[in-house]
Amino acid sequence: MSAFAESTSETASVPGAGADLLAALLDGMDAALCAFDADGTVTHWNREAERILGWSAGEAVGRRGFEGWAARSADAEETLGRLMGAMKGPGRQVHEFVLLRKDGGRVLVRSQAAGVRGADGAPAGVYCAFSEVHVQLDLERSVALSEALFDDASWGVVLVDADLRPAMVNAHAARSFGAGRTALLGRPLGDVVVHGVEELEAAFQHVLAEGTPPAPAEVWVTLRTPSGERRRCWRSGFLRLASPMTEAAVPLGVAWLFQDVTEERLAAREADRLRFRWSQLHRAGAAAAECEDPAEAATVLLEFALAGFADHALVDRVAGDRRLTRALAVPAAVPGPSSPPVGGGIPLRYGPRHPALQAWDRVGPVRASAGRTAGVWAEAHQWPGDAAHSLCVVLRSRGRTLGVLTFLRAACRPAFEREDVVFAESVATGAASFLALGDGRGDGVGDGRGDGDGPPAAY
């Protein structure tokens, strides 16, 4: 047997503790390993090779090549020649060939072979590590998947370590955060997420402790970007990452995959809001039609309209001298100490820049908000004390202005937007129709806006 075989032959040729150590190293490898001396005789055969092919080390060591046992006769010489060619070539050589199991089955394997040289530098043999092709393909697919996720994925992918800090970020996620890929690594998410970071970290901790959740979750976050804060909705999936190299599952972190669904959620929310509002308006019309008193019908209409839209609705009627008087307040139990009484014909002490007067003057909607001094603002405008946002629309019927309808929201609600104006004007049209009936003539007491008169007087 050659020098390679003598130095690396079956464990019996290595004396004492060295043999035990070598046997433990070879048998503990995850890959199948065999070795040949310069003549092509098998000198090593570990347990993984035995598991794949079924041939034990005692049956394999000492045979020349694979002929007559681990390969078909027609293929054995070619297979051995390809493997032994690595003894003279540089580096490792990769081959695929078919071997035979002990039970007669065929196995397609992929091998990496490299030459071994003796102390004198002469070729001494070849060692060959091999595995089933499908196992190698699985590994390659896993690597390819990882590379694709972190290069070309249309989802954001973030690997979070056990300390809840990003350890890897793909390009899509970096764009979503408005930062560079490396700028996020090792930093707390709170540096870029203003609101919603508590929910994300709670999700990470739950996954680390309990495992992967059964379904994706939607998380609203507010991001801090150079252009200002942005509110986004991310549909997120979480996967716990555990080390495959340990007996017990040791969490390495969490894989967080997310997709921006902000536009879809805002569109769905707007559709739901519109559907509810117009349903309320339909129900209000049906309920108001049963009221004999026009003022009661207008009140019923406003009560339905307030649901989910505003906190207060006020109707100010036009008096004969172009002054406004308070005709309706919904809800009725919130006048407040500074609010004017409903009815009685007492003119409202509105200043020249009051939103209701501006709406009357323009014959169009006017939106306004209080800012930080909501209480003072509401009192100055003679509105309920909790008012912080207003929307004033005119009440028109048969070409004349009957008054102004004002919707008010508290500070806890958002300001009125353009989309709210359409609904408010629709409510105003219905309310004006009922109020016009109460005027007897059906045309109300107008300001003569269609006659070219000037703006209303200020009080």
Tab-separated table of C-alpha atoms in Angstrom:
chain	number	residue	atom	x	y	z
A	1	MET	CA	0.000	0.000	0.000
A	2	SER	CA	1.308	3.488	-0.835
A	3	ALA	CA	2.453	6.209	1.567
A	4	PHE	CA	-1.010	7.856	1.382
A	5	ALA	CA	-2.700	4.593	2.332
A	6	GLU	CA	-0.216	3.946	5.106
A	7	SER	CA	-0.722	7.403	6.608
A	8	THR	CA	-4.481	7.670	6.144
A	9	SER	CA	-5.723	4.091	5.962
A	10	GLU	CA	-8.478	2.556	8.051
A	11	THR	CA	-8.357	3.490	11.699
A	12	ALA	CA	-6.656	0.208	12.596
A	13	SER	CA	-3.450	1.445	10.918
A	14	VAL	CA	-3.225	4.500	13.178
A	15	PRO	CA	-2.006	3.577	16.647
A	16	GLY	CA	-3.612	4.541	19.929
A	17	ALA	CA	-5.586	7.751	20.492
A	18	GLY	CA	-4.801	9.025	16.984
A	19	ALA	CA	-6.948	6.304	15.476
A	20	ASP	CA	-9.898	7.123	17.734
A	21	LEU	CA	-9.604	10.826	16.966
A	22	LEU	CA	-9.438	10.277	13.225
A	23	ALA	CA	-12.414	7.902	13.318
A	24	ALA	CA	-14.456	10.394	15.333
A	25	LEU	CA	-13.624	13.234	12.940
A	26	LEU	CA	-14.515	11.290	9.830
A	27	ASP	CA	-17.691	9.753	11.223
A	28	GLY	CA	-18.899	13.088	12.598
A	29	MET	CA	-18.837	14.787	9.201
A	30	ASP	CA	-22.155	15.772	7.605
A	31	ALA	CA	-20.866	14.894	4.122
A	32	ALA	CA	-20.049	11.448	2.843
A	33	LEU	CA	-16.279	10.997	2.557
A	34	CYS	CA	-14.148	8.382	0.898
A	35	ALA	CA	-10.437	8.357	-0.013
A	36	PHE	CA	-8.311	6.446	-2.517
A	37	ASP	CA	-4.595	5.826	-2.663
A	38	ALA	CA	-2.577	6.386	-5.812
A	39	ASP	CA	-3.695	2.991	-7.170
A	40	GLY	CA	-7.384	3.743	-6.698
A	41	THR	CA	-7.864	1.550	-3.619
A	42	VAL	CA	-10.401	2.756	-1.048
A	43	THR	CA	-8.646	3.749	2.174
A	44	HIS	CA	-11.450	5.640	3.997
A	45	TRP	CA	-15.229	5.288	4.162
A	46	ASN	CA	-17.177	7.222	6.801
A	47	ARG	CA	-20.647	6.679	8.296
A	48	GLU	CA	-22.412	9.220	6.041
A	49	ALA	CA	-21.121	7.308	2.995
A	50	GLU	CA	-22.443	4.127	4.605
A	51	ARG	CA	-25.819	5.804	5.219
A	52	ILE	CA	-26.183	6.939	1.607
A	53	LEU	CA	-25.028	3.724	-0.103
A	54	GLY	CA	-25.521	1.070	2.563
A	55	TRP	CA	-21.956	-0.299	2.263
A	56	SER	CA	-20.062	-0.397	5.558
A	57	ALA	CA	-16.437	0.675	6.002
A	58	GLY	CA	-15.418	-2.960	6.403
A	59	GLU	CA	-16.989	-3.779	3.043
A	60	ALA	CA	-15.580	-0.746	1.240
A	61	VAL	CA	-12.012	-0.241	2.506
A	62	GLY	CA	-9.463	-2.258	0.522
A	63	ARG	CA	-11.482	-2.486	-2.709
A	64	ARG	CA	-10.112	-0.972	-5.894
A	65	GLY	CA	-12.541	1.569	-7.262
A	66	PHE	CA	-16.289	0.884	-7.340
A	67	GLU	CA	-16.401	-1.986	-9.812
A	68	GLY	CA	-18.357	-5.004	-8.707
A	69	TRP	CA	-20.043	-3.360	-5.757
A	70	ALA	CA	-20.849	0.405	-5.775
A	71	ALA	CA	-21.083	1.050	-9.527
A	72	ARG	CA	-22.147	-0.747	-12.661
A	73	SER	CA	-19.315	-2.473	-14.527
A	74	ALA	CA	-19.904	-0.280	-17.560
A	75	ASP	CA	-19.487	2.867	-15.476
A	76	ALA	CA	-16.942	1.835	-12.838
A	77	GLU	CA	-13.709	2.497	-14.750
A	78	GLU	CA	-14.913	5.849	-16.098
A	79	THR	CA	-16.043	6.929	-12.623
A	80	LEU	CA	-12.738	5.950	-11.032
A	81	GLY	CA	-10.774	7.635	-13.821
A	82	ARG	CA	-12.642	10.917	-13.329
A	83	LEU	CA	-11.998	10.824	-9.588
A	84	MET	CA	-8.320	9.903	-9.899
A	85	GLY	CA	-7.846	12.713	-12.405
A	86	ALA	CA	-8.061	15.093	-9.462
A	87	MET	CA	-4.765	13.695	-8.189
A	88	LYS	CA	-2.868	15.480	-10.923
A	89	GLY	CA	-5.109	18.477	-11.535
A	90	PRO	CA	-5.093	21.689	-9.483
A	91	GLY	CA	-7.747	22.472	-6.900
A	92	ARG	CA	-11.042	20.628	-6.523
A	93	GLN	CA	-12.978	18.971	-9.299
A	94	VAL	CA	-16.764	18.567	-9.265
A	95	HIS	CA	-18.366	15.504	-10.851
A	96	GLU	CA	-21.784	13.909	-11.014
A	97	PHE	CA	-22.123	10.151	-11.448
A	98	VAL	CA	-24.387	7.244	-10.567
A	99	LEU	CA	-23.511	4.824	-7.761
A	100	LEU	CA	-25.257	1.660	-6.581
A	101	ARG	CA	-26.719	1.077	-3.165
A	102	LYS	CA	-26.141	-2.175	-1.419
A	103	ASP	CA	-29.811	-3.016	-1.939
A	104	GLY	CA	-29.408	-2.510	-5.692
A	105	GLY	CA	-30.904	0.972	-5.949
A	106	ARG	CA	-29.218	3.716	-7.951
A	107	VAL	CA	-28.155	7.075	-6.509
A	108	LEU	CA	-27.094	10.177	-8.434
A	109	VAL	CA	-24.357	11.880	-6.420
A	110	ARG	CA	-22.353	15.069	-6.784
A	111	SER	CA	-18.737	14.855	-5.647
A	112	GLN	CA	-15.861	17.195	-4.964
A	113	ALA	CA	-12.502	15.496	-5.382
A	114	ALA	CA	-9.007	16.826	-4.619
A	115	GLY	CA	-5.575	15.281	-4.825
A	116	VAL	CA	-3.342	14.476	-1.853
A	117	ARG	CA	0.430	14.650	-2.019
A	118	GLY	CA	2.944	12.800	0.065
A	119	ALA	CA	5.869	14.187	2.053
A	120	ASP	CA	8.014	14.190	-1.065
A	121	GLY	CA	5.431	16.175	-3.014
A	122	ALA	CA	4.449	13.283	-5.236
A	123	PRO	CA	0.742	12.468	-5.786
A	124	ALA	CA	-0.353	10.088	-3.035
A	125	GLY	CA	-4.065	9.721	-3.635
A	126	VAL	CA	-7.460	11.424	-3.756
A	127	TYR	CA	-10.100	12.276	-1.222
A	128	CYS	CA	-13.703	12.643	-2.322
A	129	ALA	CA	-16.656	14.223	-0.519
A	130	PHE	CA	-20.031	13.439	-2.041
A	131	SER	CA	-23.746	13.829	-1.370
A	132	GLU	CA	-26.984	12.993	-3.094
A	133	VAL	CA	-27.705	15.464	-5.865
A	134	HIS	CA	-31.154	16.400	-4.517
A	135	VAL	CA	-29.564	17.331	-1.172
A	136	GLN	CA	-27.068	19.554	-2.944
A	137	LEU	CA	-29.837	21.097	-5.027
A	138	ASP	CA	-31.829	21.817	-1.865
A	139	LEU	CA	-28.834	23.626	-0.434
A	140	GLU	CA	-28.281	25.573	-3.625
A	141	ARG	CA	-31.961	26.513	-3.766
A	142	SER	CA	-31.782	27.741	-0.175
A	143	VAL	CA	-28.758	29.873	-0.962
A	144	ALA	CA	-30.372	31.153	-4.166
A	145	LEU	CA	-33.565	31.991	-2.253
A	146	SER	CA	-31.614	33.943	0.340
A	147	GLU	CA	-29.770	35.892	-2.337
A	148	ALA	CA	-32.992	36.606	-4.237
A	149	LEU	CA	-34.781	37.826	-1.117
A	150	PHE	CA	-31.977	40.211	-0.310
A	151	ASP	CA	-31.485	41.461	-3.867
A	152	ASP	CA	-34.605	41.401	-6.025
A	153	ALA	CA	-37.558	40.715	-3.728
A	154	SER	CA	-40.664	42.904	-4.001
A	155	TRP	CA	-41.189	42.368	-0.244
A	156	GLY	CA	-39.151	44.033	2.436
A	157	VAL	CA	-36.979	41.510	4.296
A	158	VAL	CA	-35.237	42.279	7.576
A	159	LEU	CA	-33.306	39.825	9.742
A	160	VAL	CA	-33.560	40.886	13.370
A	161	ASP	CA	-31.138	39.445	15.919
A	162	ALA	CA	-32.015	38.307	19.429
A	163	ASP	CA	-31.454	41.881	20.659
A	164	LEU	CA	-34.226	43.082	18.290
A	165	ARG	CA	-31.830	45.008	16.074
A	166	PRO	CA	-31.567	44.623	12.278
A	167	ALA	CA	-28.721	42.336	11.259
A	168	MET	CA	-29.516	42.285	7.531
A	169	VAL	CA	-31.799	44.458	5.394
A	170	ASN	CA	-32.698	44.005	1.745
A	171	ALA	CA	-32.950	46.816	-0.793
A	172	HIS	CA	-36.766	46.967	-0.747
A	173	ALA	CA	-36.873	47.293	3.043
A	174	ALA	CA	-34.201	50.003	2.994
A	175	ARG	CA	-36.261	52.019	0.507
A	176	SER	CA	-39.356	51.552	2.674
A	177	PHE	CA	-37.492	52.912	5.693
A	178	GLY	CA	-36.022	55.754	3.648
A	179	ALA	CA	-32.466	54.844	4.667
A	180	GLY	CA	-29.460	52.960	3.347
A	181	ARG	CA	-29.105	49.209	3.891
A	182	THR	CA	-26.020	49.536	6.073
A	183	ALA	CA	-27.344	52.579	7.961
A	184	LEU	CA	-29.990	50.422	9.681
A	185	LEU	CA	-27.708	47.601	10.816
A	186	GLY	CA	-27.262	47.296	14.567
A	187	ARG	CA	-29.448	50.317	15.327
A	188	PRO	CA	-32.694	50.211	17.336
A	189	LEU	CA	-35.766	50.396	15.131
A	190	GLY	CA	-36.905	53.333	17.236
A	191	ASP	CA	-34.306	55.474	15.443
A	192	VAL	CA	-36.393	55.372	12.246
A	193	VAL	CA	-39.852	54.297	13.452
A	194	VAL	CA	-41.531	57.086	15.440
A	195	HIS	CA	-44.792	55.279	16.214
A	196	GLY	CA	-45.455	51.557	15.997
A	197	VAL	CA	-42.032	50.370	17.127
A	198	GLU	CA	-43.532	48.974	20.359
A	199	GLU	CA	-45.893	46.762	18.352
A	200	LEU	CA	-43.040	45.527	16.142
A	201	GLU	CA	-40.742	44.714	19.058
A	202	ALA	CA	-43.588	42.951	20.857
A	203	ALA	CA	-44.117	40.832	17.737
A	204	PHE	CA	-40.396	39.979	17.582
A	205	GLN	CA	-40.340	38.963	21.246
A	206	HIS	CA	-43.450	36.818	20.793
A	207	VAL	CA	-41.902	35.024	17.804
A	208	LEU	CA	-38.635	34.411	19.649
A	209	ALA	CA	-40.527	32.959	22.620
A	210	GLU	CA	-43.471	31.175	20.978
A	211	GLY	CA	-42.487	30.591	17.364
A	212	THR	CA	-43.868	31.645	14.018
A	213	PRO	CA	-47.416	33.105	14.171
A	214	PRO	CA	-50.079	31.351	12.062
A	215	ALA	CA	-50.998	34.337	9.860
A	216	PRO	CA	-49.592	37.705	8.714
A	217	ALA	CA	-50.371	40.831	10.698
A	218	GLU	CA	-50.888	44.426	9.605
A	219	VAL	CA	-48.919	47.041	11.511
A	220	TRP	CA	-49.313	50.818	11.169
A	221	VAL	CA	-46.048	52.693	11.648
A	222	THR	CA	-44.920	56.298	11.410
A	223	LEU	CA	-41.472	56.676	9.856
A	224	ARG	CA	-38.976	59.453	10.420
A	225	THR	CA	-37.551	60.458	7.044
A	226	PRO	CA	-35.527	63.454	5.781
A	227	SER	CA	-38.717	64.782	4.150
A	228	GLY	CA	-40.773	64.456	7.348
A	229	GLU	CA	-42.885	61.813	9.032
A	230	ARG	CA	-44.772	59.261	6.920
A	231	ARG	CA	-47.522	56.927	8.104
A	232	ARG	CA	-47.513	53.503	6.474
A	233	CYS	CA	-49.321	50.192	6.850
A	234	TRP	CA	-47.186	47.059	6.460
A	235	ARG	CA	-48.580	43.548	6.083
A	236	SER	CA	-45.978	41.584	8.004
A	237	GLY	CA	-44.991	37.952	8.367
A	238	PHE	CA	-42.574	36.737	11.019
A	239	LEU	CA	-40.404	33.592	11.073
A	240	ARG	CA	-38.316	32.397	13.980
A	241	LEU	CA	-34.770	31.495	12.971
A	242	ALA	CA	-33.165	28.676	14.951
A	243	SER	CA	-29.720	27.169	14.570
A	244	PRO	CA	-29.699	23.769	12.794
A	245	MET	CA	-26.316	23.012	14.359
A	246	THR	CA	-27.544	22.446	17.911
A	247	GLU	CA	-29.531	19.647	19.514
A	248	ALA	CA	-32.019	22.060	21.119
A	249	ALA	CA	-33.523	24.858	19.037
A	250	VAL	CA	-31.612	28.034	19.887
A	251	PRO	CA	-33.302	31.180	18.472
A	252	LEU	CA	-30.929	33.222	16.335
A	253	GLY	CA	-33.427	35.965	15.595
A	254	VAL	CA	-36.486	36.713	13.491
A	255	ALA	CA	-36.979	36.999	9.752
A	256	TRP	CA	-39.440	39.836	9.168
A	257	LEU	CA	-41.061	40.033	5.736
A	258	PHE	CA	-43.392	42.920	4.979
A	259	GLN	CA	-45.243	44.569	2.124
A	260	ASP	CA	-46.577	48.119	1.992
A	261	VAL	CA	-50.381	48.018	1.767
A	262	THR	CA	-51.017	51.622	2.788
A	263	GLU	CA	-52.801	52.662	-0.394
A	264	GLU	CA	-55.066	49.609	-0.341
A	265	ARG	CA	-55.976	50.105	3.307
A	266	LEU	CA	-56.660	53.820	2.876
A	267	ALA	CA	-58.812	53.113	-0.168
A	268	ALA	CA	-60.736	50.409	1.696
A	269	ARG	CA	-61.171	52.711	4.709
A	270	GLU	CA	-62.452	55.521	2.497
A	271	ALA	CA	-64.865	53.152	0.737
A	272	ASP	CA	-66.202	51.919	4.071
A	273	ARG	CA	-66.594	55.483	5.302
A	274	LEU	CA	-68.456	56.589	2.188
A	275	ARG	CA	-70.674	53.522	2.277
A	276	PHE	CA	-71.599	54.240	5.909
A	277	ARG	CA	-72.209	57.938	5.339
A	278	TRP	CA	-74.520	57.489	2.369
A	279	SER	CA	-76.322	54.691	4.166
A	280	GLN	CA	-76.885	57.077	7.072
A	281	LEU	CA	-78.134	59.735	4.684
A	282	HIS	CA	-80.591	57.282	3.146
A	283	ARG	CA	-81.870	56.237	6.547
A	284	ALA	CA	-82.105	59.888	7.613
A	285	GLY	CA	-84.244	60.741	4.617
A	286	ALA	CA	-86.609	57.878	5.370
A	287	ALA	CA	-86.892	58.879	9.054
A	288	ALA	CA	-87.313	62.593	8.315
A	289	ALA	CA	-90.092	61.876	5.837
A	290	GLU	CA	-92.216	60.640	8.728
A	291	CYS	CA	-91.941	63.969	10.608
A	292	GLU	CA	-94.783	66.450	10.239
A	293	ASP	CA	-92.789	69.401	11.580
A	294	PRO	CA	-90.107	70.581	9.073
A	295	ALA	CA	-87.775	71.680	11.893
A	296	GLU	CA	-88.068	68.236	13.474
A	297	ALA	CA	-87.342	66.640	10.106
A	298	ALA	CA	-84.207	68.777	9.712
A	299	THR	CA	-83.117	67.827	13.246
A	300	VAL	CA	-83.562	64.111	12.515
A	301	LEU	CA	-81.524	64.501	9.333
A	302	LEU	CA	-78.665	66.162	11.226
A	303	GLU	CA	-78.712	63.561	14.003
A	304	PHE	CA	-78.200	60.790	11.461
A	305	ALA	CA	-75.518	62.787	9.661
A	306	LEU	CA	-73.439	63.346	12.806
A	307	ALA	CA	-72.726	59.635	13.333
A	308	GLY	CA	-69.043	59.087	12.568
A	309	PHE	CA	-68.790	62.493	10.890
A	310	ALA	CA	-68.795	65.280	13.496
A	311	ASP	CA	-69.623	66.067	17.119
A	312	HIS	CA	-71.977	69.022	16.655
A	313	ALA	CA	-74.220	70.453	13.960
A	314	LEU	CA	-75.507	74.037	14.138
A	315	VAL	CA	-78.038	75.740	11.884
A	316	ASP	CA	-77.898	79.530	11.724
A	317	ARG	CA	-80.821	81.108	9.840
A	318	VAL	CA	-80.679	84.334	7.869
A	319	ALA	CA	-82.679	87.153	9.500
A	320	GLY	CA	-84.350	89.912	7.510
A	321	ASP	CA	-81.520	92.368	8.044
A	322	ARG	CA	-78.804	89.909	6.940
A	323	ARG	CA	-78.016	88.736	10.423
A	324	LEU	CA	-77.751	85.139	11.522
A	325	THR	CA	-79.759	83.628	14.362
A	326	ARG	CA	-79.312	80.203	15.902
A	327	ALA	CA	-82.196	77.943	14.765
A	328	LEU	CA	-80.995	74.388	15.572
A	329	ALA	CA	-78.254	72.768	17.624
A	330	VAL	CA	-77.608	69.015	17.481
A	331	PRO	CA	-77.123	67.536	19.998
A	332	ALA	CA	-79.345	69.924	21.909
A	333	ALA	CA	-77.887	69.338	25.387
A	334	VAL	CA	-74.478	70.946	24.787
A	335	PRO	CA	-75.015	74.698	24.457
A	336	GLY	CA	-72.397	75.650	27.067
A	337	PRO	CA	-72.267	78.854	29.087
A	338	SER	CA	-71.175	81.037	26.158
A	339	SER	CA	-73.347	79.476	23.455
A	340	PRO	CA	-76.278	81.549	22.204
A	341	PRO	CA	-79.803	80.306	22.820
A	342	VAL	CA	-81.606	78.339	20.107
A	343	GLY	CA	-84.491	80.283	18.605
A	344	GLY	CA	-85.834	83.588	19.899
A	345	GLY	CA	-84.548	85.611	16.933
A	346	ILE	CA	-81.562	87.033	18.870
A	347	PRO	CA	-78.783	87.877	16.358
A	348	LEU	CA	-75.481	86.064	16.776
A	349	ARG	CA	-72.485	88.224	17.611
A	350	TYR	CA	-70.307	86.913	14.795
A	351	GLY	CA	-67.170	88.846	13.882
A	352	PRO	CA	-66.422	89.874	10.304
A	353	ARG	CA	-64.058	86.917	9.733
A	354	HIS	CA	-66.328	84.311	11.239
A	355	PRO	CA	-66.329	81.112	9.086
A	356	ALA	CA	-70.135	81.077	8.903
A	357	LEU	CA	-70.191	84.606	7.487
A	358	GLN	CA	-67.399	83.738	5.064
A	359	ALA	CA	-69.404	80.747	3.811
A	360	TRP	CA	-72.487	82.947	3.421
A	361	ASP	CA	-70.493	85.537	1.532
A	362	ARG	CA	-68.859	83.014	-0.808
A	363	VAL	CA	-71.926	80.786	-1.162
A	364	GLY	CA	-69.473	77.944	-0.677
A	365	PRO	CA	-67.883	75.776	2.025
A	366	VAL	CA	-65.336	77.116	4.508
A	367	ARG	CA	-63.082	74.934	6.669
A	368	ALA	CA	-61.221	76.179	9.739
A	369	SER	CA	-59.257	74.767	12.694
A	370	ALA	CA	-58.365	76.173	16.089
A	371	GLY	CA	-54.733	75.189	16.459
A	372	ARG	CA	-53.491	75.113	20.061
A	373	THR	CA	-56.040	77.530	21.555
A	374	ALA	CA	-59.174	75.455	20.916
A	375	GLY	CA	-61.069	76.645	23.983
A	376	VAL	CA	-60.522	80.344	23.289
A	377	TRP	CA	-61.228	79.809	19.590
A	378	ALA	CA	-64.536	78.048	20.259
A	379	GLU	CA	-65.683	80.704	22.711
A	380	ALA	CA	-64.816	83.540	20.324
A	381	HIS	CA	-66.880	81.874	17.592
A	382	GLN	CA	-69.793	81.140	19.988
A	383	TRP	CA	-69.459	77.404	19.470
A	384	PRO	CA	-69.434	74.562	22.031
A	385	GLY	CA	-66.273	74.578	24.142
A	386	ASP	CA	-64.828	71.333	22.753
A	387	ALA	CA	-64.932	72.526	19.123
A	388	ALA	CA	-61.540	72.491	17.386
A	389	HIS	CA	-62.412	71.987	13.695
A	390	SER	CA	-65.274	73.486	11.706
A	391	LEU	CA	-66.908	73.070	8.311
A	392	CYS	CA	-69.501	75.674	7.266
A	393	VAL	CA	-71.747	75.151	4.243
A	394	VAL	CA	-74.628	77.338	3.067
A	395	LEU	CA	-78.265	76.236	3.143
A	396	ARG	CA	-79.663	76.960	-0.317
A	397	SER	CA	-83.174	76.403	-1.635
A	398	ARG	CA	-84.737	77.674	-4.869
A	399	GLY	CA	-81.834	79.988	-5.585
A	400	ARG	CA	-81.759	81.656	-2.157
A	401	THR	CA	-79.581	81.262	0.926
A	402	LEU	CA	-81.619	80.268	3.978
A	403	GLY	CA	-78.709	80.136	6.392
A	404	VAL	CA	-75.475	78.338	7.235
A	405	LEU	CA	-74.970	74.773	8.458
A	406	THR	CA	-71.871	74.301	10.642
A	407	PHE	CA	-70.334	70.935	11.532
A	408	LEU	CA	-67.880	70.872	14.451
A	409	ARG	CA	-65.313	68.288	15.550
A	410	ALA	CA	-63.445	68.035	18.834
A	411	ALA	CA	-59.657	68.161	19.055
A	412	CYS	CA	-59.423	64.357	19.252
A	413	ARG	CA	-60.735	64.119	15.684
A	414	PRO	CA	-58.870	65.058	12.495
A	415	ALA	CA	-59.651	68.287	10.679
A	416	PHE	CA	-62.251	68.297	7.927
A	417	GLU	CA	-60.912	67.403	4.485
A	418	ARG	CA	-62.072	68.001	0.927
A	419	GLU	CA	-63.816	64.626	0.865
A	420	ASP	CA	-65.961	65.717	3.827
A	421	VAL	CA	-67.300	68.758	1.982
A	422	VAL	CA	-69.328	66.688	-0.518
A	423	PHE	CA	-71.151	64.866	2.255
A	424	ALA	CA	-71.736	68.077	4.228
A	425	GLU	CA	-73.222	69.799	1.171
A	426	SER	CA	-75.525	66.830	0.546
A	427	VAL	CA	-76.771	67.055	4.133
A	428	ALA	CA	-77.189	70.802	3.757
A	429	THR	CA	-79.313	70.325	0.634
A	430	GLY	CA	-81.689	68.029	2.495
A	431	ALA	CA	-81.838	70.263	5.564
A	432	ALA	CA	-82.511	73.348	3.438
A	433	SER	CA	-85.438	71.595	1.750
A	434	PHE	CA	-87.060	70.903	5.104
A	435	LEU	CA	-86.374	74.412	6.426
A	436	ALA	CA	-87.825	75.964	3.295
A	437	LEU	CA	-91.086	74.129	3.947
A	438	GLY	CA	-91.259	75.743	7.357
A	439	ASP	CA	-91.028	79.206	5.846
A	440	GLY	CA	-94.498	78.935	4.359
A	441	ARG	CA	-93.555	80.245	0.928
A	442	GLY	CA	-90.910	77.574	0.409
A	443	ASP	CA	-88.275	80.089	-0.704
A	444	GLY	CA	-87.011	81.188	2.694
A	445	VAL	CA	-85.771	84.611	3.649
A	446	GLY	CA	-82.828	85.093	1.380
A	447	ASP	CA	-79.909	87.412	1.256
A	448	GLY	CA	-80.571	88.195	-2.360
A	449	ARG	CA	-77.292	86.539	-3.403
A	450	GLY	CA	-78.778	85.941	-6.820
A	451	ASP	CA	-79.758	89.649	-6.990
A	452	GLY	CA	-76.205	90.973	-6.794
A	453	ASP	CA	-76.347	92.316	-3.209
A	454	GLY	CA	-73.195	92.814	-1.211
A	455	PRO	CA	-71.754	90.711	1.631
A	456	PRO	CA	-73.604	90.266	4.912
A	457	ALA	CA	-73.212	92.701	7.759
A	458	ALA	CA	-70.710	91.724	10.495
A	459	TYR	CA	-71.544	91.494	14.159
